[in-house]
Amino acid sequence: MAEKTYDVVGIGNAIVDIIARCDDGFLTKHDLDKGFMRLIDADEAARLYEAMGPAIERSGGSVANSIAGLASFGAECGFIGRVAADQFGGIFRHDIRSQGIDYSTEPAQDGAPTARCLVLVTPDGERTMNTFLGASVDFAPADMDAEMIGAARIVYLEGYLFDKEAAKAAFREAAKLAKAAGAKVALTLSDPFCVERHRDDFRKLVSEDADIVFANEKEITTLYEVNTFEEAADRALQDCELAVLTRSEAGSVIVGRGETTEVPADPVSEVLDATGAGDLYAAGFLYGLTQGLPLAACGRLGSLAAAEVISHIGARPEASLADLAKKRNLLD
């Protein structure tokens, strides 16, 4: 068994988040529906980028957000995701490495440019997101880093990436490498629409490869095509070692290891931006798991991280999650 130098290695979309403030008039001028996310092509991404005002540009993506949260707790992490050899690929590489995360995926020399999400924030805090998936969705087995996967305690896979056949093959290869190295495989279902498009493949991945599954209430009921959360949780328990199921302000439910654990949501005085709540919950939970904490304690760390990220604009923690956890006596 390889030496475990990483607590968690994530595999997911490598997206540059470009966040700028604007007024409602800008949205109207560019025919953008306030508060919604839409997919755009490369040309529109370029036009909108030129029209935006000053922006913050940083690495993003669902599992990349989780890995950043883990790093904020103090975990040793790596990330695998596809960017192009262009300006935004350089931004992604620099930003994620600046957080102490190991990232060494070779940039693609041809094909689509680096993915980006152009986020427009109006004075009322609403986020209007325009996402160009670019190079990230062409992830393939050739982009895999077998050495990094072999050195991980947990390998964390992003459901958003599970779309093209090459990415599905890459996930199966990652799970195979992880199992051979004695690592646990964690999977986030990411989005109910992802689940609906690839339900059979997701079920196979959950039942055959994943040890830990993260999902919200809608995602897990969509996966198993059942009407109630309780039915879905029971089905998940039959398929994997742990199912970690979030329910927004109702907290979370963890099923596995012969027990069902309910964890309340952390109180928040005001929710400014719910983006990234699930990503950061997973970060806290996985950190607790790598530290050998009980499931309830893992869930409390997840709730703390989720509460921190929804209290401000942006999907990355602005405060040290390790410091917050210590203040709350959740970590030594």
Coordinates of C-alpha atoms in Angstrom, one line a residue:
M1 CA 0.0 0.0 0.0
A2 CA 1.3 3.4 -1.0
E3 CA 2.3 5.9 1.7
K4 CA -0.7 8.2 2.4
T5 CA 0.6 11.8 2.0
Y6 CA -2.8 13.3 1.1
D7 CA -5.9 13.3 3.3
V8 CA -8.1 13.9 0.3
V9 CA -7.6 14.1 -3.4
G10 CA -10.4 15.7 -5.4
I11 CA -11.2 15.1 -9.1
G12 CA -13.6 17.6 -10.7
N13 CA -14.3 20.6 -12.9
A14 CA -11.4 23.1 -13.0
I15 CA -13.3 26.4 -13.4
V16 CA -12.1 30.0 -12.9
D17 CA -14.6 32.0 -11.0
I18 CA -14.7 35.7 -12.2
I19 CA -16.7 37.7 -9.7
A20 CA -17.7 41.3 -10.4
R21 CA -20.3 43.7 -9.0
C22 CA -22.8 45.4 -11.4
D23 CA -26.2 47.1 -11.3
D24 CA -29.5 45.8 -12.6
G25 CA -29.1 47.9 -15.7
F26 CA -26.0 45.8 -16.7
L27 CA -28.1 42.6 -16.5
T28 CA -30.9 44.2 -18.6
K29 CA -28.4 45.4 -21.2
H30 CA -27.0 42.0 -21.6
D31 CA -30.3 40.1 -21.4
L32 CA -29.4 38.2 -18.3
D33 CA -32.0 36.7 -15.9
K34 CA -31.1 37.9 -12.5
G35 CA -30.3 35.2 -9.9
F36 CA -30.1 32.4 -12.4
M37 CA -27.2 30.2 -13.8
R38 CA -27.0 29.5 -17.4
L39 CA -24.4 27.8 -19.7
I40 CA -22.7 29.9 -22.3
D41 CA -20.3 29.3 -25.2
A42 CA -16.7 30.6 -25.5
D43 CA -17.7 33.6 -27.7
E44 CA -20.3 34.8 -25.2
A45 CA -17.9 34.2 -22.3
A46 CA -15.3 36.5 -24.1
R47 CA -17.9 39.2 -24.8
L48 CA -19.3 39.3 -21.3
Y49 CA -15.8 39.3 -19.8
E50 CA -14.8 42.3 -21.8
A51 CA -18.0 44.1 -20.7
M52 CA -17.6 43.3 -16.9
G53 CA -16.1 45.7 -14.5
P54 CA -13.2 45.0 -12.1
A55 CA -13.3 41.4 -10.9
I56 CA -11.9 38.9 -8.5
E57 CA -10.5 35.9 -10.4
R58 CA -9.9 32.7 -8.6
S59 CA -10.0 28.9 -8.9
G60 CA -13.5 27.4 -8.6
G61 CA -15.6 24.3 -9.2
S62 CA -17.6 22.2 -6.8
V63 CA -15.0 19.7 -5.6
A64 CA -12.3 22.3 -5.9
N65 CA -14.3 24.4 -3.4
S66 CA -14.5 21.3 -1.1
I67 CA -10.7 20.8 -1.4
A68 CA -10.1 24.5 -0.6
G69 CA -12.3 24.1 2.5
L70 CA -10.4 21.0 3.6
A71 CA -7.1 23.0 3.2
S72 CA -8.6 25.7 5.4
F73 CA -9.2 23.1 8.1
G74 CA -5.5 22.1 7.8
A75 CA -5.8 19.0 5.6
E76 CA -3.2 17.9 3.1
C77 CA -4.9 17.9 -0.2
G78 CA -4.5 17.4 -4.0
F79 CA -6.7 18.2 -6.9
I80 CA -7.0 16.8 -10.4
G81 CA -8.9 18.7 -13.1
R82 CA -8.4 19.8 -16.7
V83 CA -7.5 23.3 -17.8
A84 CA -6.0 24.6 -21.1
A85 CA -2.6 26.2 -21.6
D86 CA -4.1 29.7 -21.6
Q87 CA -4.5 32.8 -19.4
F88 CA -7.3 31.4 -17.3
G89 CA -5.6 28.0 -16.9
G90 CA -2.6 29.9 -15.4
I91 CA -5.0 31.7 -13.0
F92 CA -6.5 28.5 -11.9
R93 CA -3.1 26.8 -11.3
H94 CA -1.7 29.7 -9.4
D95 CA -4.7 30.3 -7.2
I96 CA -5.3 26.7 -6.1
R97 CA -1.6 26.2 -5.4
S98 CA -1.5 29.4 -3.3
Q99 CA -3.9 27.7 -0.9
G100 CA -1.4 24.9 -0.2
I101 CA -3.2 22.4 -2.5
D102 CA -1.1 20.1 -4.7
Y103 CA -2.2 20.6 -8.3
S104 CA -0.1 19.2 -11.2
T105 CA -2.5 18.3 -14.0
E106 CA -0.8 19.1 -17.3
P107 CA -2.7 21.8 -19.2
A108 CA -4.2 20.8 -22.5
Q109 CA -2.4 22.2 -25.5
D110 CA -5.4 22.0 -27.8
G111 CA -9.2 21.8 -27.7
A112 CA -11.5 24.1 -25.7
P113 CA -10.1 26.9 -23.5
T114 CA -10.2 26.8 -19.7
A115 CA -13.7 26.8 -18.1
R116 CA -14.9 29.9 -16.3
C117 CA -17.9 31.1 -14.5
L118 CA -18.7 34.8 -14.8
V119 CA -20.5 35.8 -11.7
L120 CA -22.4 39.2 -11.5
V121 CA -23.3 40.4 -8.1
T122 CA -26.0 43.1 -7.8
P123 CA -26.3 45.5 -4.8
D124 CA -29.0 43.2 -3.3
G125 CA -26.5 40.3 -3.1
E126 CA -28.1 38.3 -5.9
R127 CA -25.6 36.3 -8.0
T128 CA -26.2 35.8 -11.8
M129 CA -23.9 33.1 -13.1
N130 CA -22.8 32.5 -16.7
T131 CA -20.8 29.3 -17.0
F132 CA -18.6 28.2 -19.9
L133 CA -17.5 24.6 -19.1
G134 CA -14.7 24.6 -21.7
A135 CA -11.8 22.2 -21.2
S136 CA -13.0 20.8 -17.9
V137 CA -15.7 18.6 -19.5
D138 CA -13.1 16.9 -21.7
F139 CA -11.5 15.2 -18.7
A140 CA -10.3 11.7 -19.7
P141 CA -8.3 8.8 -18.2
A142 CA -5.1 10.4 -19.7
D143 CA -5.6 13.3 -17.3
M144 CA -5.5 11.0 -14.3
D145 CA -2.6 11.1 -11.8
A146 CA -2.2 7.6 -10.5
E147 CA 0.5 8.5 -8.1
M148 CA -1.5 11.2 -6.4
I149 CA -4.6 8.9 -6.2
G150 CA -2.4 6.1 -4.7
A151 CA -1.2 8.5 -2.0
A152 CA -4.7 9.6 -0.9
R153 CA -6.7 8.4 2.1
I154 CA -9.9 9.5 0.4
V155 CA -10.5 10.2 -3.4
Y156 CA -13.4 12.6 -3.9
L157 CA -15.3 12.5 -7.2
E158 CA -17.5 15.3 -8.6
G159 CA -20.9 14.4 -10.1
Y160 CA -20.9 17.5 -12.3
L161 CA -18.0 16.0 -14.2
F162 CA -19.7 12.7 -14.8
D163 CA -21.2 13.6 -18.2
K164 CA -19.1 12.5 -21.2
E165 CA -18.1 8.9 -21.7
A166 CA -14.4 9.7 -21.3
A167 CA -15.0 11.3 -17.9
K168 CA -17.1 8.2 -16.8
A169 CA -14.2 6.0 -17.8
A170 CA -11.8 8.2 -15.9
F171 CA -14.0 7.9 -12.8
R172 CA -14.0 4.2 -13.0
E173 CA -10.2 4.2 -13.4
A174 CA -9.9 6.5 -10.4
A175 CA -12.0 4.3 -8.3
K176 CA -10.0 1.2 -9.3
L177 CA -6.7 2.9 -8.5
A178 CA -8.1 4.1 -5.2
K179 CA -9.3 0.7 -4.1
A180 CA -6.0 -0.9 -5.1
A181 CA -4.2 1.6 -2.9
G182 CA -6.5 1.1 0.1
A183 CA -8.2 4.5 -0.3
K184 CA -11.9 5.3 0.3
V185 CA -13.9 6.6 -2.7
A186 CA -16.3 9.5 -2.0
L187 CA -18.8 10.8 -4.5
T188 CA -21.0 13.9 -4.6
L189 CA -24.1 13.6 -6.8
S190 CA -23.8 17.4 -7.4
D191 CA -27.2 18.1 -9.1
P192 CA -30.5 16.4 -9.7
F193 CA -30.3 17.1 -13.4
C194 CA -27.0 15.3 -13.5
V195 CA -28.6 12.4 -11.8
E196 CA -31.6 12.3 -14.1
R197 CA -29.4 12.3 -17.2
H198 CA -27.1 9.5 -16.0
R199 CA -29.2 7.7 -13.4
D200 CA -28.2 4.1 -14.3
D201 CA -24.5 5.0 -14.5
F202 CA -24.7 6.9 -11.2
R203 CA -26.4 3.9 -9.5
K204 CA -23.7 1.6 -10.7
L205 CA -21.0 4.0 -9.5
V206 CA -22.6 4.3 -6.1
S207 CA -23.2 0.6 -5.6
E208 CA -19.9 -0.7 -7.0
D209 CA -17.3 2.0 -6.4
A210 CA -18.3 4.6 -3.9
D211 CA -17.8 4.1 -0.2
I212 CA -19.2 7.6 0.8
V213 CA -22.0 9.4 -1.0
F214 CA -22.8 13.1 -0.5
A215 CA -26.2 14.3 -1.7
N216 CA -29.0 16.7 -0.8
E217 CA -32.6 15.6 -0.4
K218 CA -33.6 16.2 -4.0
E219 CA -30.5 14.5 -5.5
I220 CA -30.9 11.3 -3.4
T221 CA -34.7 10.9 -4.1
T222 CA -34.0 11.5 -7.8
L223 CA -31.3 8.8 -7.8
Y224 CA -33.6 6.2 -6.4
E225 CA -36.9 7.5 -7.9
V226 CA -38.7 7.4 -4.6
N227 CA -41.1 9.9 -3.0
T228 CA -39.7 10.2 0.5
F229 CA -36.3 11.1 1.9
E230 CA -36.5 8.1 4.3
E231 CA -36.9 5.6 1.4
A232 CA -34.0 7.2 -0.4
A233 CA -31.8 7.1 2.7
D234 CA -32.6 3.4 3.2
R235 CA -31.7 2.6 -0.4
A236 CA -28.5 4.5 -0.1
L237 CA -27.5 2.5 3.0
Q238 CA -27.9 -0.7 1.0
D239 CA -25.5 0.6 -1.7
C240 CA -22.6 2.2 0.2
E241 CA -20.8 2.4 3.5
L242 CA -21.9 6.0 4.3
A243 CA -24.6 8.3 2.9
V244 CA -24.2 11.9 4.0
L245 CA -27.5 13.7 3.2
T246 CA -28.0 17.4 3.6
R247 CA -31.4 19.1 4.1
S248 CA -30.6 22.8 4.1
E249 CA -31.9 24.5 7.2
A250 CA -33.1 21.2 8.5
G251 CA -29.5 20.1 8.9
S252 CA -28.1 16.7 7.7
V253 CA -28.6 13.0 8.2
I254 CA -25.7 10.5 8.1
V255 CA -26.6 6.9 7.6
G256 CA -24.1 4.1 8.0
R257 CA -22.0 2.1 10.4
G258 CA -25.1 0.7 11.9
E259 CA -26.5 4.1 13.0
T260 CA -28.4 7.1 11.8
T261 CA -27.0 10.4 12.9
E262 CA -28.9 13.7 12.7
V263 CA -27.0 16.9 12.8
P264 CA -28.6 20.3 13.1
A265 CA -27.7 23.2 10.8
D266 CA -25.4 25.8 12.3
P267 CA -27.2 29.1 13.0
V268 CA -26.5 32.0 10.6
S269 CA -27.7 35.5 11.3
E270 CA -28.2 36.2 7.6
V271 CA -27.8 34.0 4.5
L272 CA -26.0 36.2 1.9
D273 CA -25.1 33.5 -0.7
A274 CA -26.1 29.8 -0.5
T275 CA -23.6 28.9 -3.3
G276 CA -21.1 26.4 -2.0
A277 CA -23.0 25.3 1.1
G278 CA -22.9 21.6 0.1
D279 CA -19.3 21.8 -1.1
L280 CA -18.2 23.2 2.3
Y281 CA -20.3 20.8 4.3
A282 CA -18.5 18.0 2.5
A283 CA -15.2 19.6 3.3
G284 CA -15.9 19.7 7.0
F285 CA -17.3 16.2 7.1
L286 CA -14.3 14.7 5.2
Y287 CA -11.9 16.5 7.4
G288 CA -13.4 15.0 10.5
L289 CA -13.4 11.6 8.9
T290 CA -9.7 11.8 8.0
Q291 CA -9.1 12.7 11.7
G292 CA -10.9 9.7 12.9
L293 CA -13.7 11.7 14.6
P294 CA -17.2 10.2 15.3
L295 CA -19.8 10.7 12.6
A296 CA -21.7 13.3 14.7
A297 CA -18.5 15.4 15.1
C298 CA -17.8 15.1 11.3
G299 CA -21.3 16.4 10.6
R300 CA -20.9 19.3 13.0
L301 CA -17.7 20.3 11.2
G302 CA -19.6 20.2 8.0
S303 CA -22.4 22.4 9.4
L304 CA -19.9 24.9 10.7
A305 CA -18.1 25.1 7.3
A306 CA -21.4 25.5 5.4
A307 CA -22.6 28.2 7.8
E308 CA -19.4 30.2 7.3
V309 CA -19.6 30.1 3.5
I310 CA -23.3 31.1 3.2
S311 CA -22.7 34.2 5.5
H312 CA -20.8 36.0 2.7
I313 CA -20.6 36.3 -1.1
G314 CA -18.5 33.6 -2.7
A315 CA -18.1 29.8 -2.4
R316 CA -14.8 29.7 -0.5
P317 CA -14.2 30.3 3.2
E318 CA -13.1 33.8 4.2
A319 CA -12.1 32.8 7.7
S320 CA -9.8 30.0 8.8
L321 CA -12.1 27.0 9.3
A322 CA -9.6 25.4 11.7
D323 CA -9.7 28.5 13.9
L324 CA -13.5 28.6 13.9
A325 CA -13.7 24.9 14.8
K326 CA -11.2 25.4 17.7
K327 CA -13.2 28.3 19.0
R328 CA -16.3 26.1 19.0
N329 CA -14.3 23.3 20.7
L330 CA -15.0 21.0 17.7
L331 CA -11.2 20.5 17.2
D332 CA -8.3 20.4 19.7

